[in-house]
Short mmCIF file of C-alpha atoms in Angstrom, two decimals:
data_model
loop_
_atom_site.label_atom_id
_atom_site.label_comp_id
_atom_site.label_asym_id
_atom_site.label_seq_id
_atom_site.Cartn_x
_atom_site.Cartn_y
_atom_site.Cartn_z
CA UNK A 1 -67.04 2.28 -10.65
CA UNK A 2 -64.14 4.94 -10.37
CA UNK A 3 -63.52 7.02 -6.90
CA UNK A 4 -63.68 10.38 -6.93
CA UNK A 5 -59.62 10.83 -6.51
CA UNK A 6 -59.37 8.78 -9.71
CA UNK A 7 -61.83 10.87 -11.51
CA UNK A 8 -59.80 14.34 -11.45
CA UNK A 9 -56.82 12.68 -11.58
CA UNK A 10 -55.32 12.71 -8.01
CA UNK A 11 -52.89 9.93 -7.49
CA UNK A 12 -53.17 8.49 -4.02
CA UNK A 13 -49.77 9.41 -1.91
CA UNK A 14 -47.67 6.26 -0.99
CA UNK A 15 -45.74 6.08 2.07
CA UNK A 16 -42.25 5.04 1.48
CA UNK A 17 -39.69 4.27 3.94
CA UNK A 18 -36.64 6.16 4.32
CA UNK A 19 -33.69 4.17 4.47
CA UNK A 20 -30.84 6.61 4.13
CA UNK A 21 -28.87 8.13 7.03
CA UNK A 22 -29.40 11.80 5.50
CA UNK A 23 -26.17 12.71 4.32
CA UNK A 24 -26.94 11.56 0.95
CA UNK A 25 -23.65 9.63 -0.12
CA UNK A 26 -24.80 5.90 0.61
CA UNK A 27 -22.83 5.43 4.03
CA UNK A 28 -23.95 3.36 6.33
CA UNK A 29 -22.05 3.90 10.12
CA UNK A 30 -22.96 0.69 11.26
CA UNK A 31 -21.26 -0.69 7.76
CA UNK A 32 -18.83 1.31 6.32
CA UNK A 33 -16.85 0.78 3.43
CA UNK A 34 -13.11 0.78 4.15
CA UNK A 35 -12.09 -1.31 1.28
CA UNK A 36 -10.76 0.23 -2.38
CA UNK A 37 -11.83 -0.49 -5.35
CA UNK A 38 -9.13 -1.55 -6.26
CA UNK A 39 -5.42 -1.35 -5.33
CA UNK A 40 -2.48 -0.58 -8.02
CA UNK A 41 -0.23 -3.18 -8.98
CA UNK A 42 3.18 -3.64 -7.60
CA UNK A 43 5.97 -6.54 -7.60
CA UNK A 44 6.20 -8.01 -4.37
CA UNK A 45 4.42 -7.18 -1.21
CA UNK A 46 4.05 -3.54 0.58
CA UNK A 47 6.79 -2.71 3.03
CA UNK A 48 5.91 -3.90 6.68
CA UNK A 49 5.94 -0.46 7.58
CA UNK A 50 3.24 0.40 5.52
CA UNK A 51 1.26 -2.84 5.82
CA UNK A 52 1.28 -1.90 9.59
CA UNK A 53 -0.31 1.70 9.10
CA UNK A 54 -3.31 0.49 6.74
CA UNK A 55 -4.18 -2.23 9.61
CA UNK A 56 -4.15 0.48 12.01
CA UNK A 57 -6.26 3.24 9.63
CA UNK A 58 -8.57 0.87 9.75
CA UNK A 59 -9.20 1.03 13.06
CA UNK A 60 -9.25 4.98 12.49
CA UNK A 61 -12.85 4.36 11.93
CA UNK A 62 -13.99 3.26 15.23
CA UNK A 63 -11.00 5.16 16.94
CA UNK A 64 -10.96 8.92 16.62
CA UNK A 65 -8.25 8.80 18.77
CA UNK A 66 -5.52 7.18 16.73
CA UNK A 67 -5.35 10.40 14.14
CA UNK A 68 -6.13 13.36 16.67
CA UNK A 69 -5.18 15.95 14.57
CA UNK A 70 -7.50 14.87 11.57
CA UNK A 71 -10.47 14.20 13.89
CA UNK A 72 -10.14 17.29 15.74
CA UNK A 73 -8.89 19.68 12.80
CA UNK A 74 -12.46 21.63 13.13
CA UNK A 75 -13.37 21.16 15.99
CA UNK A 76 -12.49 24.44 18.70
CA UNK A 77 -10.41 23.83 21.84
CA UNK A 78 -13.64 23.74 24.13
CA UNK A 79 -15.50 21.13 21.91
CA UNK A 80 -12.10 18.58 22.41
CA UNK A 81 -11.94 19.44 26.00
CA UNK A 82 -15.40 18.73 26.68
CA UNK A 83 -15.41 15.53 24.19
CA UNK A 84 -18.15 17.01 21.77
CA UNK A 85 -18.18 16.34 18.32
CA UNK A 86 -15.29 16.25 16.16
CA UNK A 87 -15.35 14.18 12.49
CA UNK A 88 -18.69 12.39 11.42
CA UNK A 89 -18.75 9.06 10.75
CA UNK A 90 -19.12 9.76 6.70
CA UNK A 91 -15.86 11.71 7.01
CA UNK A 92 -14.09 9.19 8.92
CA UNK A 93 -14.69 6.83 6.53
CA UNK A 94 -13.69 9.14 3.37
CA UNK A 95 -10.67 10.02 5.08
CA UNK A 96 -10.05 6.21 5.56
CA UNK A 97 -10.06 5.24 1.70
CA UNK A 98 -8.19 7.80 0.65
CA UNK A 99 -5.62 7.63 3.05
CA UNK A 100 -5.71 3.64 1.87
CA UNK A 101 -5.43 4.88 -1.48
CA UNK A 102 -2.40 7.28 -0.72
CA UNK A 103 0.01 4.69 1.38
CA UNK A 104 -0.67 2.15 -1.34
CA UNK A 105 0.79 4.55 -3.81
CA UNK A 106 3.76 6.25 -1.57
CA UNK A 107 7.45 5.55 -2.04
CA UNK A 108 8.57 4.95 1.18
CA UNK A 109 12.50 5.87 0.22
CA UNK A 110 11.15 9.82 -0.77
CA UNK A 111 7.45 9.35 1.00
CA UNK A 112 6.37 11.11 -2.15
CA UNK A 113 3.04 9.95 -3.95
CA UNK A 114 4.14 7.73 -6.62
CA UNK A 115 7.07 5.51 -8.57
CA UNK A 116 10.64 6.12 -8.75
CA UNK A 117 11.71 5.33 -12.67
CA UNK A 118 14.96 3.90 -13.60
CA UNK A 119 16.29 6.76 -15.62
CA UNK A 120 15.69 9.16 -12.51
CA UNK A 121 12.45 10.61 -12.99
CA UNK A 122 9.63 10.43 -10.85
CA UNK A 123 5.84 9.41 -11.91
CA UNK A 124 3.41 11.38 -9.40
CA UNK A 125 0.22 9.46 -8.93
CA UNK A 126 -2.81 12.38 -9.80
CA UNK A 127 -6.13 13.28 -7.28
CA UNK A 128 -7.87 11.42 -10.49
CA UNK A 129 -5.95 7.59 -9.82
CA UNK A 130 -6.08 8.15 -6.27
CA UNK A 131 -10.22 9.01 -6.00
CA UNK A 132 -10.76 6.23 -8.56
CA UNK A 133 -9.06 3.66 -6.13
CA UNK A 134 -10.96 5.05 -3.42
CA UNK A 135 -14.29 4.77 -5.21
CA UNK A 136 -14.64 8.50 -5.12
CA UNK A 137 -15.18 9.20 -8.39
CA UNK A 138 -18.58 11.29 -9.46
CA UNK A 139 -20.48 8.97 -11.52
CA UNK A 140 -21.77 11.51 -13.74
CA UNK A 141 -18.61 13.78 -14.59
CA UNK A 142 -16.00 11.41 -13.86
CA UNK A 143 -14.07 13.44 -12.02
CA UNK A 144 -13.05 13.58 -8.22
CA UNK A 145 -16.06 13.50 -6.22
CA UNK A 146 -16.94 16.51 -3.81
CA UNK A 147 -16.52 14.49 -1.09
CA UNK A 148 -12.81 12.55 -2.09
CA UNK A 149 -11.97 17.05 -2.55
CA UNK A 150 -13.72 17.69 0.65
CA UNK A 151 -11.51 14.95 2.58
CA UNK A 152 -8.07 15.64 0.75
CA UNK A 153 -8.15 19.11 1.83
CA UNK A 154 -8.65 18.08 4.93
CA UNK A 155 -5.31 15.92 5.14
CA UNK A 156 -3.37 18.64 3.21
CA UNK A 157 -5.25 21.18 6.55
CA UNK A 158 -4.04 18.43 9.14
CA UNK A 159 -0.19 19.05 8.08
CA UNK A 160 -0.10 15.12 7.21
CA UNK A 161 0.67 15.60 3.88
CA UNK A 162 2.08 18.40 1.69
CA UNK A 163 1.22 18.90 -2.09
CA UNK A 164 2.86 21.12 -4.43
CA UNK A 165 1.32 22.47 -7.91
CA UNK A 166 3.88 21.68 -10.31
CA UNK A 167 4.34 23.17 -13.88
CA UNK A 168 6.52 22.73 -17.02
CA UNK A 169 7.03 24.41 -20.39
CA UNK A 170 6.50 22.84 -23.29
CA UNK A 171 8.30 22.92 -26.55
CA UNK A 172 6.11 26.20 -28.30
CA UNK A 173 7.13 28.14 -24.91
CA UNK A 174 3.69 27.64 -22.81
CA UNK A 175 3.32 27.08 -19.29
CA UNK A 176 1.03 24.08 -18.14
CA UNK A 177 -0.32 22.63 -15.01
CA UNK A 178 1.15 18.80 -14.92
CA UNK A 179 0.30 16.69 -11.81
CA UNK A 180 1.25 18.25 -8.40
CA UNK A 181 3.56 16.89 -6.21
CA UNK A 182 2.15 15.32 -3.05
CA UNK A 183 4.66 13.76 -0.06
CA UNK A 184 3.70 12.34 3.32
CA UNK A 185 4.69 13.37 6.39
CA UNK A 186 7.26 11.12 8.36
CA UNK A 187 5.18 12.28 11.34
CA UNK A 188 2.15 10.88 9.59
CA UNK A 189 3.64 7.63 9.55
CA UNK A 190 5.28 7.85 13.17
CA UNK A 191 1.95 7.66 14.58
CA UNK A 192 -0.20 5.57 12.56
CA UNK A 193 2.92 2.88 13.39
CA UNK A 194 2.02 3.59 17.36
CA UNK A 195 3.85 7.38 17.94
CA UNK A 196 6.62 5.97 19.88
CA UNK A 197 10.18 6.81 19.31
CA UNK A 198 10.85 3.26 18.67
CA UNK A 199 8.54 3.45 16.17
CA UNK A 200 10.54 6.87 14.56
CA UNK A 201 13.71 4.52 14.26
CA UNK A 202 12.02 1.26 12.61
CA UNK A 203 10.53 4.23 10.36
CA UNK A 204 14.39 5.63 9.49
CA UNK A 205 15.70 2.05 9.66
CA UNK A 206 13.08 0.87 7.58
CA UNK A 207 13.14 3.95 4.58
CA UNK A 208 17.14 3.11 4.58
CA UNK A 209 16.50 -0.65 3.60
CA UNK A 210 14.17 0.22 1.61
CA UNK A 211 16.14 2.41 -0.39
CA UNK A 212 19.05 -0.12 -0.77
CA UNK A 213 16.30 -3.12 -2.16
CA UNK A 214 15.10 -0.56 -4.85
CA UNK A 215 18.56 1.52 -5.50
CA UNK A 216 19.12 -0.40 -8.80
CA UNK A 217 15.39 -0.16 -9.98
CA UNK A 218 15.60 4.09 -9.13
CA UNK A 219 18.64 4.53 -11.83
CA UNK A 220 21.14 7.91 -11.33
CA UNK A 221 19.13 9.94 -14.04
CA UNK A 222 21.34 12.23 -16.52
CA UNK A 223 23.37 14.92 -16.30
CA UNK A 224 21.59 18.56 -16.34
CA UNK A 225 22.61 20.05 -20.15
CA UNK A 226 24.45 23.30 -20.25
CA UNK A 227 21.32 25.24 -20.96
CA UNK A 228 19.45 23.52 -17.95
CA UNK A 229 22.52 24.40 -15.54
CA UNK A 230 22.73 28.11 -17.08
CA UNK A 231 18.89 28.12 -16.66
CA UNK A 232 19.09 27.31 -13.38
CA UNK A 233 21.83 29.52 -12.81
CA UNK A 234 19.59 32.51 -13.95
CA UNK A 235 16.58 32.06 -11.93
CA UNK A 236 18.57 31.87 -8.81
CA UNK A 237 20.53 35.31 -9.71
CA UNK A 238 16.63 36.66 -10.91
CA UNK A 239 15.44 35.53 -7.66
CA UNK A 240 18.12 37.17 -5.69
CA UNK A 241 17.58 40.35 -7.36
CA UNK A 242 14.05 40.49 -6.89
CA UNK A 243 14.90 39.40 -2.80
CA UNK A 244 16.69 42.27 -3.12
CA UNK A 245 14.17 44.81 -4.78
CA UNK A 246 11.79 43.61 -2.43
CA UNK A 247 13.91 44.65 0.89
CA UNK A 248 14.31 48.07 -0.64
CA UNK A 249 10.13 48.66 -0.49
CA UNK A 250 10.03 46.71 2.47
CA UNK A 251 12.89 49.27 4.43
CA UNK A 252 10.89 51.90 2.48
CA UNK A 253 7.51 51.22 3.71
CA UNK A 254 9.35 50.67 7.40
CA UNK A 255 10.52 54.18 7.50
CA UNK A 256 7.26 55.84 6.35
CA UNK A 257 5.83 54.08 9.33
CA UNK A 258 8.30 54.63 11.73
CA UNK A 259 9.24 51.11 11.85
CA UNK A 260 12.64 48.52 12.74
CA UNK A 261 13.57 47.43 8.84
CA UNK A 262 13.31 43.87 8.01
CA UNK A 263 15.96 41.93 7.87
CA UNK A 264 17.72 41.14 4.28
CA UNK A 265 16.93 37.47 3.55
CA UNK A 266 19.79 36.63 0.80
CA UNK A 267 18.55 33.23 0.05
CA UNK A 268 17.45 32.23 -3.13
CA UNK A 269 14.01 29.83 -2.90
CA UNK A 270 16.16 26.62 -3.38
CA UNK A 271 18.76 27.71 -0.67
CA UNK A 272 16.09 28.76 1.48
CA UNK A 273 13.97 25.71 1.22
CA UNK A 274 16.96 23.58 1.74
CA UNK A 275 18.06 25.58 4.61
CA UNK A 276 14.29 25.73 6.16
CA UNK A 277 14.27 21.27 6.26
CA UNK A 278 17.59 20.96 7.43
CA UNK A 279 16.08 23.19 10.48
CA UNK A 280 13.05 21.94 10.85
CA UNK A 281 14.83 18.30 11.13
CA UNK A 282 17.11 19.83 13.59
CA UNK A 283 14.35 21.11 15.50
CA UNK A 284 12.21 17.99 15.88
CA UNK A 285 15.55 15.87 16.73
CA UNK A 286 16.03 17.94 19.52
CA UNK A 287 12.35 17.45 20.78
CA UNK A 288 12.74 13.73 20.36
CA UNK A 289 16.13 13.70 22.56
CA UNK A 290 13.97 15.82 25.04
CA UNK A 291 11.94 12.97 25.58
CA UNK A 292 8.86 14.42 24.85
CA UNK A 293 5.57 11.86 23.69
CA UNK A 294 4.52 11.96 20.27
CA UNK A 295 1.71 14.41 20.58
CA UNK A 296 3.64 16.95 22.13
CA UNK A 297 6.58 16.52 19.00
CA UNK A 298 3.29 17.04 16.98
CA UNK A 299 2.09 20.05 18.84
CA UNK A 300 5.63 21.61 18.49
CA UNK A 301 6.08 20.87 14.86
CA UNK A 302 2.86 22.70 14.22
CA UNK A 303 4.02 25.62 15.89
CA UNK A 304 7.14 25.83 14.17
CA UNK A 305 7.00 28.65 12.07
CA UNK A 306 5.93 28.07 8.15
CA UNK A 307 8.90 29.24 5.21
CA UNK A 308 7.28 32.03 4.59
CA UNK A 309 7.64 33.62 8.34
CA UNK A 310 11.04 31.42 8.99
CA UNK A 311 14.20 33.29 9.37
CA UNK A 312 18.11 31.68 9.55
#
């Protein structure tokens, strides 16, 4: 004899029990996964130095307080003070893999993303390797996961590691994306080591030895061609012209406005850049010899003003 709920074809509801924690990406807080997948082959063992900061991102985890400015990059000035919520757990551990995934892969000579080759060139590892080590990968599209895009924008926010989009011409004239250029901030390092200035030097001390033990495996490269200098050569005069072009507006537009005129900048972009680090070093070496603690160094090197607003 059939129930009624069988006879029209109701199926019964089942009660299942929810296991998840609601965000819907399979972490667990009280277990989280801070291990790769897998880590990239290298001879030899990591450098101490970075040994020592993967031990201590670990502890990241459990520890808000041993990467401030990445736990408290959203969070407003009244939230920190009071000690409200900063980084979720899911984050934390997100930010710990790929983090893992980035200091396994960093050249500690350059602190750029990737291998130094003997004939001089440079092989940057891509968002793709580094989410795939992580585990970050979307299982559907193969391609960086949400999330992995989610937490690297979040490190590039935190000033802990600048990337660059690079681009090169190929043969038939076209212009092409190639894999951007990512490199780690020696600040970064400075305080996942401890954020003392003893810890700066072993960094310094330890990027110099490092250079000598790999010096014959980096090569000297080739000379540019004559095209490649007289290329070069051109884009800096191009770029100085168009510096130029643009003051002219700029005094232009000051005038109709009533306005002080800008200032000339003569630099071409390499000069400038060039110019720009050798300040910015100059700057944080003199908040070092002021004796100030690592987080107030951090604090100031924030504030110091981005290449775009920087004058000599």
């Amino acid at each position: 004899m059939t129930t009624q709920i069988e006879d029209v074809g109701i199926v019964p509801s089942i009660d299942f029990v929810n296991t998840s924690t609601g965000n819907r990406c399979d972490h667990d807080p009280k277990n989280p996964r801070l291990e790769l997948d897998f880590e990239p082959g290298r001879k030899g063992k990591l450098p101490a130095v970075i040994q020592q900061c993967l031990d201590n991102l670990r502890e990241y985890y459990f520890d808000r307080s041993i990467l401030r400015p990445l736990a408290e990059l959203d969070a407003s000035d009244k939230k920190v003070t009071a000690g409200k919520r900063s980084n979720r757990s899911e984050a934390r551990e997100a930010e710990v893999l790929v983090i893992s995934a980035i200091l396994h892969c960093t050249d500690l000579t350059s602190l750029l993303v990737g291998v130094p080759l003997p004939n001089g060139k440079f092989v940057h590892r891509s968002t793709y390797e580094l989410a795939k080590m992580a585990g970050l990968l979307d299982p559907i599209t193969d391609e960086p996961h949400r999330r992995f895009k989610r937490c690297l924008s979040r490190i590039r926010r935190s000033g802990m590691m600048e990337t660059t989009q690079a681009r090169r011409q190929d043969k038939d004239g076209n212009v092409r994306a190639v894999v951007g250029v990512k490199r780690i901030d020696a600040d970064f390092i400075i305080m996942l080591m401890g954020g003392t200035a003893k810890d700066a030097d072993r960094l310094e001390k330890a990027r110099a030895s490092h250079y000598k033990a790999t010096k014959s495996r980096r090569g000297k490269g080739t000379a540019p061609t004559t095209k490649e200098q007289r290329d070069a050569l051109a884009e800096r005069m191009m770029a100085k012209a168009k510096a130029t072009e643009e003051h002219k507006a700029a005094v232009k537009a000051a005038k109709q406005l009533n306005e002080a005129p800008p200032a000339i900048d003569m630099f071409c972009p390499e000069a400038k850049a060039q110019a720009y680090q050798k300040a910015r070093q100059s700057f944080q070496k003199d908040c070092l010899e002021g004796g100030l603690d690592f987080h107030a160094i951090h604090a100031a090197m924030k504030n110091f003003p981005s290449i775009e607003h920087w004058t000599p």
